[in-house]
Amino acid sequence: LRHAISAGAPLWPDVREEFRALYGLDISDYYGIAETGPCTFERDASYHSGLGEPLPGVEIRIAADSKDSDTAGEVLVRTASMASGYLNHPGLFEQRLDSDGFYHSGDRGRIVDGRLHLVGRTQDHINVAGRKIDPTEIVTVVSALDGVDDAVAFPDEDLNRETLVHLAVVASSPEVTRAALAEACRSRLAPYKVPGRISFVQEIPRTGIGKPRIALLREQLNEKGSTG
């Protein structure tokens, strides 16, 4: 074993250290997007700041915005291995390209000393094993079921600290079960978008403008032990 690469989600420092202790290797960071292919790679495995430099054939631009004064913005990517479109969804991929053919990744970041550093998302997507999931897709599916009064999907972790989709539902019918919710998602969404955890709650806490208060919801779920 000569090289080890981490991608898809931030690598926990203790996992990095445990791996080094077991195998005597540092882990190199990597960044890629399904629609563009590989984007960056850290050639110096001992360097753990950022996600490395652009690979050959990859161009990265930062669309600076007003959210961060330190040149952060959406990461735009153009590569030699770009996708040509989405199967069965004509025009959708093209909508995410700018006039120069750069793909809007939805990630926010900056370039520091030639290396890409991510600082968040432009939207509240959920990153599951490197796949970006729009929680509104899941909420739209389950909200169409009779007896579902409210719902929200948000990122959570399993016992191995792997990210999963947690769906919280307010239901007024006994026919709305975890099995029924999961089946509705499986029949209408890609397999990786099916929630890995489903909880029933009396109410979803929201702000004055209707935005879910996820931190408070997590606290309530932990107190009640209602996750499943």
Short mmCIF file of C-alpha atoms in Angstrom, two decimals:
data_model
loop_
_atom_site.label_atom_id
_atom_site.label_comp_id
_atom_site.label_asym_id
_atom_site.label_seq_id
_atom_site.Cartn_x
_atom_site.Cartn_y
_atom_site.Cartn_z
CA LEU A 1 0.00 0.00 0.00
CA ARG A 2 1.60 3.26 -1.16
CA HIS A 3 -1.20 5.82 -1.38
CA ALA A 4 -4.44 6.47 0.50
CA ILE A 5 -7.05 9.00 -0.60
CA SER A 6 -10.01 10.52 1.23
CA ALA A 7 -12.93 12.10 -0.62
CA GLY A 8 -16.67 12.69 -0.39
CA ALA A 9 -16.76 14.30 3.06
CA PRO A 10 -14.39 15.91 5.60
CA LEU A 11 -12.02 13.39 7.17
CA TRP A 12 -12.11 13.26 10.96
CA PRO A 13 -8.64 14.01 12.43
CA ASP A 14 -8.74 11.00 14.77
CA VAL A 15 -9.53 8.70 11.83
CA ARG A 16 -6.56 10.13 9.96
CA GLU A 17 -4.30 9.52 12.96
CA GLU A 18 -5.59 5.99 13.55
CA PHE A 19 -4.99 5.15 9.88
CA ARG A 20 -1.44 6.49 10.07
CA ALA A 21 -0.78 4.45 13.21
CA LEU A 22 -2.06 1.26 11.58
CA TYR A 23 -0.50 1.57 8.14
CA GLY A 24 2.26 4.15 8.45
CA LEU A 25 0.70 6.30 5.71
CA ASP A 26 -0.74 9.77 5.56
CA ILE A 27 -4.04 10.20 3.73
CA SER A 28 -4.18 12.56 0.76
CA ASP A 29 -7.27 14.72 0.27
CA TYR A 30 -9.17 14.70 -3.00
CA TYR A 31 -12.15 16.63 -4.40
CA GLY A 32 -14.36 15.52 -7.23
CA ILE A 33 -17.87 16.08 -8.58
CA ALA A 34 -20.04 13.48 -10.28
CA GLU A 35 -20.80 15.85 -13.15
CA THR A 36 -17.19 16.92 -13.77
CA GLY A 37 -15.05 14.02 -12.57
CA PRO A 38 -11.86 14.40 -10.48
CA CYS A 39 -11.00 18.03 -9.67
CA THR A 40 -8.20 18.38 -7.10
CA PHE A 41 -5.66 16.17 -5.36
CA GLU A 42 -3.17 16.81 -2.56
CA ARG A 43 0.14 15.45 -3.79
CA ASP A 44 1.84 16.05 -0.43
CA ALA A 45 0.08 13.55 1.86
CA SER A 46 1.54 15.21 4.95
CA TYR A 47 -0.20 18.49 4.08
CA HIS A 48 -3.66 18.58 5.64
CA SER A 49 -4.96 22.04 4.81
CA GLY A 50 -7.34 22.25 1.88
CA LEU A 51 -8.14 19.68 -0.79
CA GLY A 52 -5.08 19.97 -2.98
CA GLU A 53 -4.33 21.57 -6.32
CA PRO A 54 -6.31 21.25 -9.57
CA LEU A 55 -5.52 18.12 -11.55
CA PRO A 56 -4.35 18.32 -15.19
CA GLY A 57 -7.20 19.36 -17.45
CA VAL A 58 -9.12 21.01 -14.59
CA GLU A 59 -9.91 24.71 -14.31
CA ILE A 60 -11.39 26.20 -11.14
CA ARG A 61 -12.88 29.64 -10.65
CA ILE A 62 -14.28 31.19 -7.49
CA ALA A 63 -17.39 33.31 -8.01
CA ALA A 64 -16.74 35.77 -5.18
CA ASP A 65 -19.83 36.77 -3.21
CA SER A 66 -20.73 39.08 -0.34
CA LYS A 67 -21.06 36.33 2.26
CA ASP A 68 -17.34 36.27 2.98
CA SER A 69 -14.91 39.14 2.57
CA ASP A 70 -11.95 36.79 2.15
CA THR A 71 -12.48 35.95 -1.55
CA ALA A 72 -14.82 33.03 -0.86
CA GLY A 73 -17.60 32.16 -3.25
CA GLU A 74 -19.14 29.38 -5.28
CA VAL A 75 -16.67 26.92 -6.79
CA LEU A 76 -17.00 26.80 -10.59
CA VAL A 77 -15.34 23.90 -12.38
CA ARG A 78 -14.53 23.04 -16.00
CA THR A 79 -12.74 19.78 -16.79
CA ALA A 80 -11.75 17.59 -19.70
CA SER A 81 -14.10 14.89 -18.36
CA MET A 82 -17.30 16.96 -18.05
CA ALA A 83 -20.64 15.21 -18.34
CA SER A 84 -22.73 15.97 -21.40
CA GLY A 85 -26.10 15.91 -19.63
CA TYR A 86 -28.43 14.08 -17.24
CA LEU A 87 -30.18 10.94 -18.46
CA ASN A 88 -33.95 11.53 -18.80
CA HIS A 89 -33.60 15.16 -17.70
CA PRO A 90 -32.76 17.13 -20.86
CA GLY A 91 -31.54 20.67 -20.24
CA LEU A 92 -31.09 20.31 -16.48
CA PHE A 93 -27.32 19.88 -16.60
CA GLU A 94 -26.93 22.74 -19.06
CA GLN A 95 -28.71 25.06 -16.60
CA ARG A 96 -25.81 24.62 -14.19
CA LEU A 97 -23.19 25.78 -16.69
CA ASP A 98 -22.16 29.41 -17.09
CA SER A 99 -21.47 31.06 -20.45
CA ASP A 100 -17.89 29.76 -20.40
CA GLY A 101 -18.91 26.17 -19.72
CA PHE A 102 -17.99 26.17 -16.02
CA TYR A 103 -20.16 23.97 -13.79
CA HIS A 104 -21.78 25.53 -10.71
CA SER A 105 -20.79 23.04 -8.01
CA GLY A 106 -22.96 24.42 -5.20
CA ASP A 107 -19.88 24.33 -2.95
CA ARG A 108 -18.44 27.54 -1.53
CA GLY A 109 -14.69 27.86 -1.21
CA ARG A 110 -11.52 29.81 -1.85
CA ILE A 111 -8.11 29.21 -3.38
CA VAL A 112 -5.21 29.58 -0.94
CA ASP A 113 -1.64 29.05 -2.17
CA GLY A 114 -3.00 27.22 -5.18
CA ARG A 115 -5.06 24.79 -3.10
CA LEU A 116 -8.85 24.56 -2.94
CA HIS A 117 -10.44 25.13 0.48
CA LEU A 118 -14.18 24.51 0.93
CA VAL A 119 -16.13 26.61 3.44
CA GLY A 120 -19.69 25.37 2.97
CA ARG A 121 -22.55 25.06 0.51
CA THR A 122 -24.46 27.68 -1.40
CA GLN A 123 -27.62 25.68 -0.63
CA ASP A 124 -28.58 23.36 2.20
CA HIS A 125 -27.71 20.15 0.39
CA ILE A 126 -26.87 16.94 2.24
CA ASN A 127 -23.60 15.23 1.35
CA VAL A 128 -23.97 11.44 1.56
CA ALA A 129 -20.83 9.57 0.48
CA GLY A 130 -19.95 12.39 -1.90
CA ARG A 131 -23.41 12.61 -3.43
CA LYS A 132 -25.28 15.89 -2.97
CA ILE A 133 -28.93 15.51 -2.01
CA ASP A 134 -31.46 18.33 -2.06
CA PRO A 135 -33.64 17.75 1.05
CA THR A 136 -36.57 19.51 -0.61
CA GLU A 137 -36.85 16.57 -3.04
CA ILE A 138 -37.47 14.18 -0.14
CA VAL A 139 -39.85 16.54 1.64
CA THR A 140 -41.85 17.03 -1.55
CA VAL A 141 -42.31 13.27 -1.98
CA VAL A 142 -43.44 12.51 1.57
CA SER A 143 -45.57 15.66 1.87
CA ALA A 144 -47.72 14.36 -1.00
CA LEU A 145 -48.84 11.41 1.14
CA ASP A 146 -52.22 11.61 2.88
CA GLY A 147 -51.75 12.08 6.60
CA VAL A 148 -48.37 13.84 6.43
CA ASP A 149 -48.86 17.30 7.96
CA ASP A 150 -45.26 18.48 7.99
CA ALA A 151 -41.80 17.13 7.24
CA VAL A 152 -38.15 18.08 7.11
CA ALA A 153 -35.02 16.25 5.98
CA PHE A 154 -31.59 17.05 7.37
CA PRO A 155 -28.12 15.51 7.71
CA ASP A 156 -27.40 13.17 10.59
CA GLU A 157 -24.83 10.47 11.43
CA ASP A 158 -24.97 6.74 12.04
CA LEU A 159 -22.98 4.90 14.70
CA ASN A 160 -19.91 4.94 12.44
CA ARG A 161 -20.21 8.71 12.02
CA GLU A 162 -21.18 8.32 8.38
CA THR A 163 -23.60 10.93 7.08
CA LEU A 164 -27.17 9.86 6.41
CA VAL A 165 -30.47 11.58 5.65
CA HIS A 166 -32.74 11.94 8.68
CA LEU A 167 -36.42 12.53 7.92
CA ALA A 168 -38.66 13.97 10.64
CA VAL A 169 -42.41 13.79 10.03
CA VAL A 170 -45.56 15.12 11.67
CA ALA A 171 -48.33 12.64 10.83
CA SER A 172 -52.06 12.62 11.55
CA SER A 173 -52.80 9.14 10.22
CA PRO A 174 -51.75 5.71 11.55
CA GLU A 175 -51.23 4.66 7.95
CA VAL A 176 -48.17 6.91 7.78
CA THR A 177 -45.52 4.48 8.98
CA ARG A 178 -41.77 4.37 8.56
CA ALA A 179 -42.21 1.59 6.01
CA ALA A 180 -44.74 3.64 4.02
CA LEU A 181 -42.50 6.71 4.02
CA ALA A 182 -39.44 4.72 2.97
CA GLU A 183 -41.38 2.98 0.19
CA ALA A 184 -42.68 6.31 -1.12
CA CYS A 185 -39.11 7.59 -1.34
CA ARG A 186 -37.80 4.39 -2.94
CA SER A 187 -40.49 4.53 -5.63
CA ARG A 188 -39.80 8.14 -6.60
CA LEU A 189 -36.16 8.88 -5.75
CA ALA A 190 -32.70 7.46 -6.40
CA PRO A 191 -31.73 4.79 -3.82
CA TYR A 192 -29.09 6.99 -2.16
CA LYS A 193 -31.75 9.65 -1.45
CA VAL A 194 -33.91 7.33 0.66
CA PRO A 195 -33.71 8.46 4.31
CA GLY A 196 -31.51 6.31 6.50
CA ARG A 197 -33.41 7.37 9.62
CA ILE A 198 -37.06 8.35 10.09
CA SER A 199 -38.58 9.97 13.18
CA PHE A 200 -42.09 11.00 14.11
CA VAL A 201 -42.54 14.24 16.05
CA GLN A 202 -45.49 16.23 17.35
CA GLU A 203 -44.25 19.44 15.76
CA ILE A 204 -41.31 20.67 13.73
CA PRO A 205 -39.90 23.83 15.35
CA ARG A 206 -39.66 26.70 12.89
CA THR A 207 -38.52 30.29 12.82
CA GLY A 208 -40.89 33.21 12.33
CA ILE A 209 -40.43 32.94 8.55
CA GLY A 210 -41.05 29.19 8.53
CA LYS A 211 -37.49 27.88 8.30
CA PRO A 212 -36.95 24.62 10.26
CA ARG A 213 -34.89 25.03 13.42
CA ILE A 214 -32.76 21.93 12.92
CA ALA A 215 -30.59 22.40 16.02
CA LEU A 216 -33.66 22.56 18.27
CA LEU A 217 -35.22 19.61 16.47
CA ARG A 218 -32.09 17.55 17.11
CA GLU A 219 -32.27 18.38 20.81
CA GLN A 220 -35.91 17.34 20.99
CA LEU A 221 -35.22 14.08 19.19
CA ASN A 222 -32.30 13.27 21.49
CA GLU A 223 -34.41 13.98 24.57
CA LYS A 224 -37.30 11.83 23.41
CA GLY A 225 -35.16 9.09 21.91
CA SER A 226 -37.61 9.00 19.03
CA THR A 227 -35.21 8.24 16.22
CA GLY A 228 -35.58 5.02 14.34
#
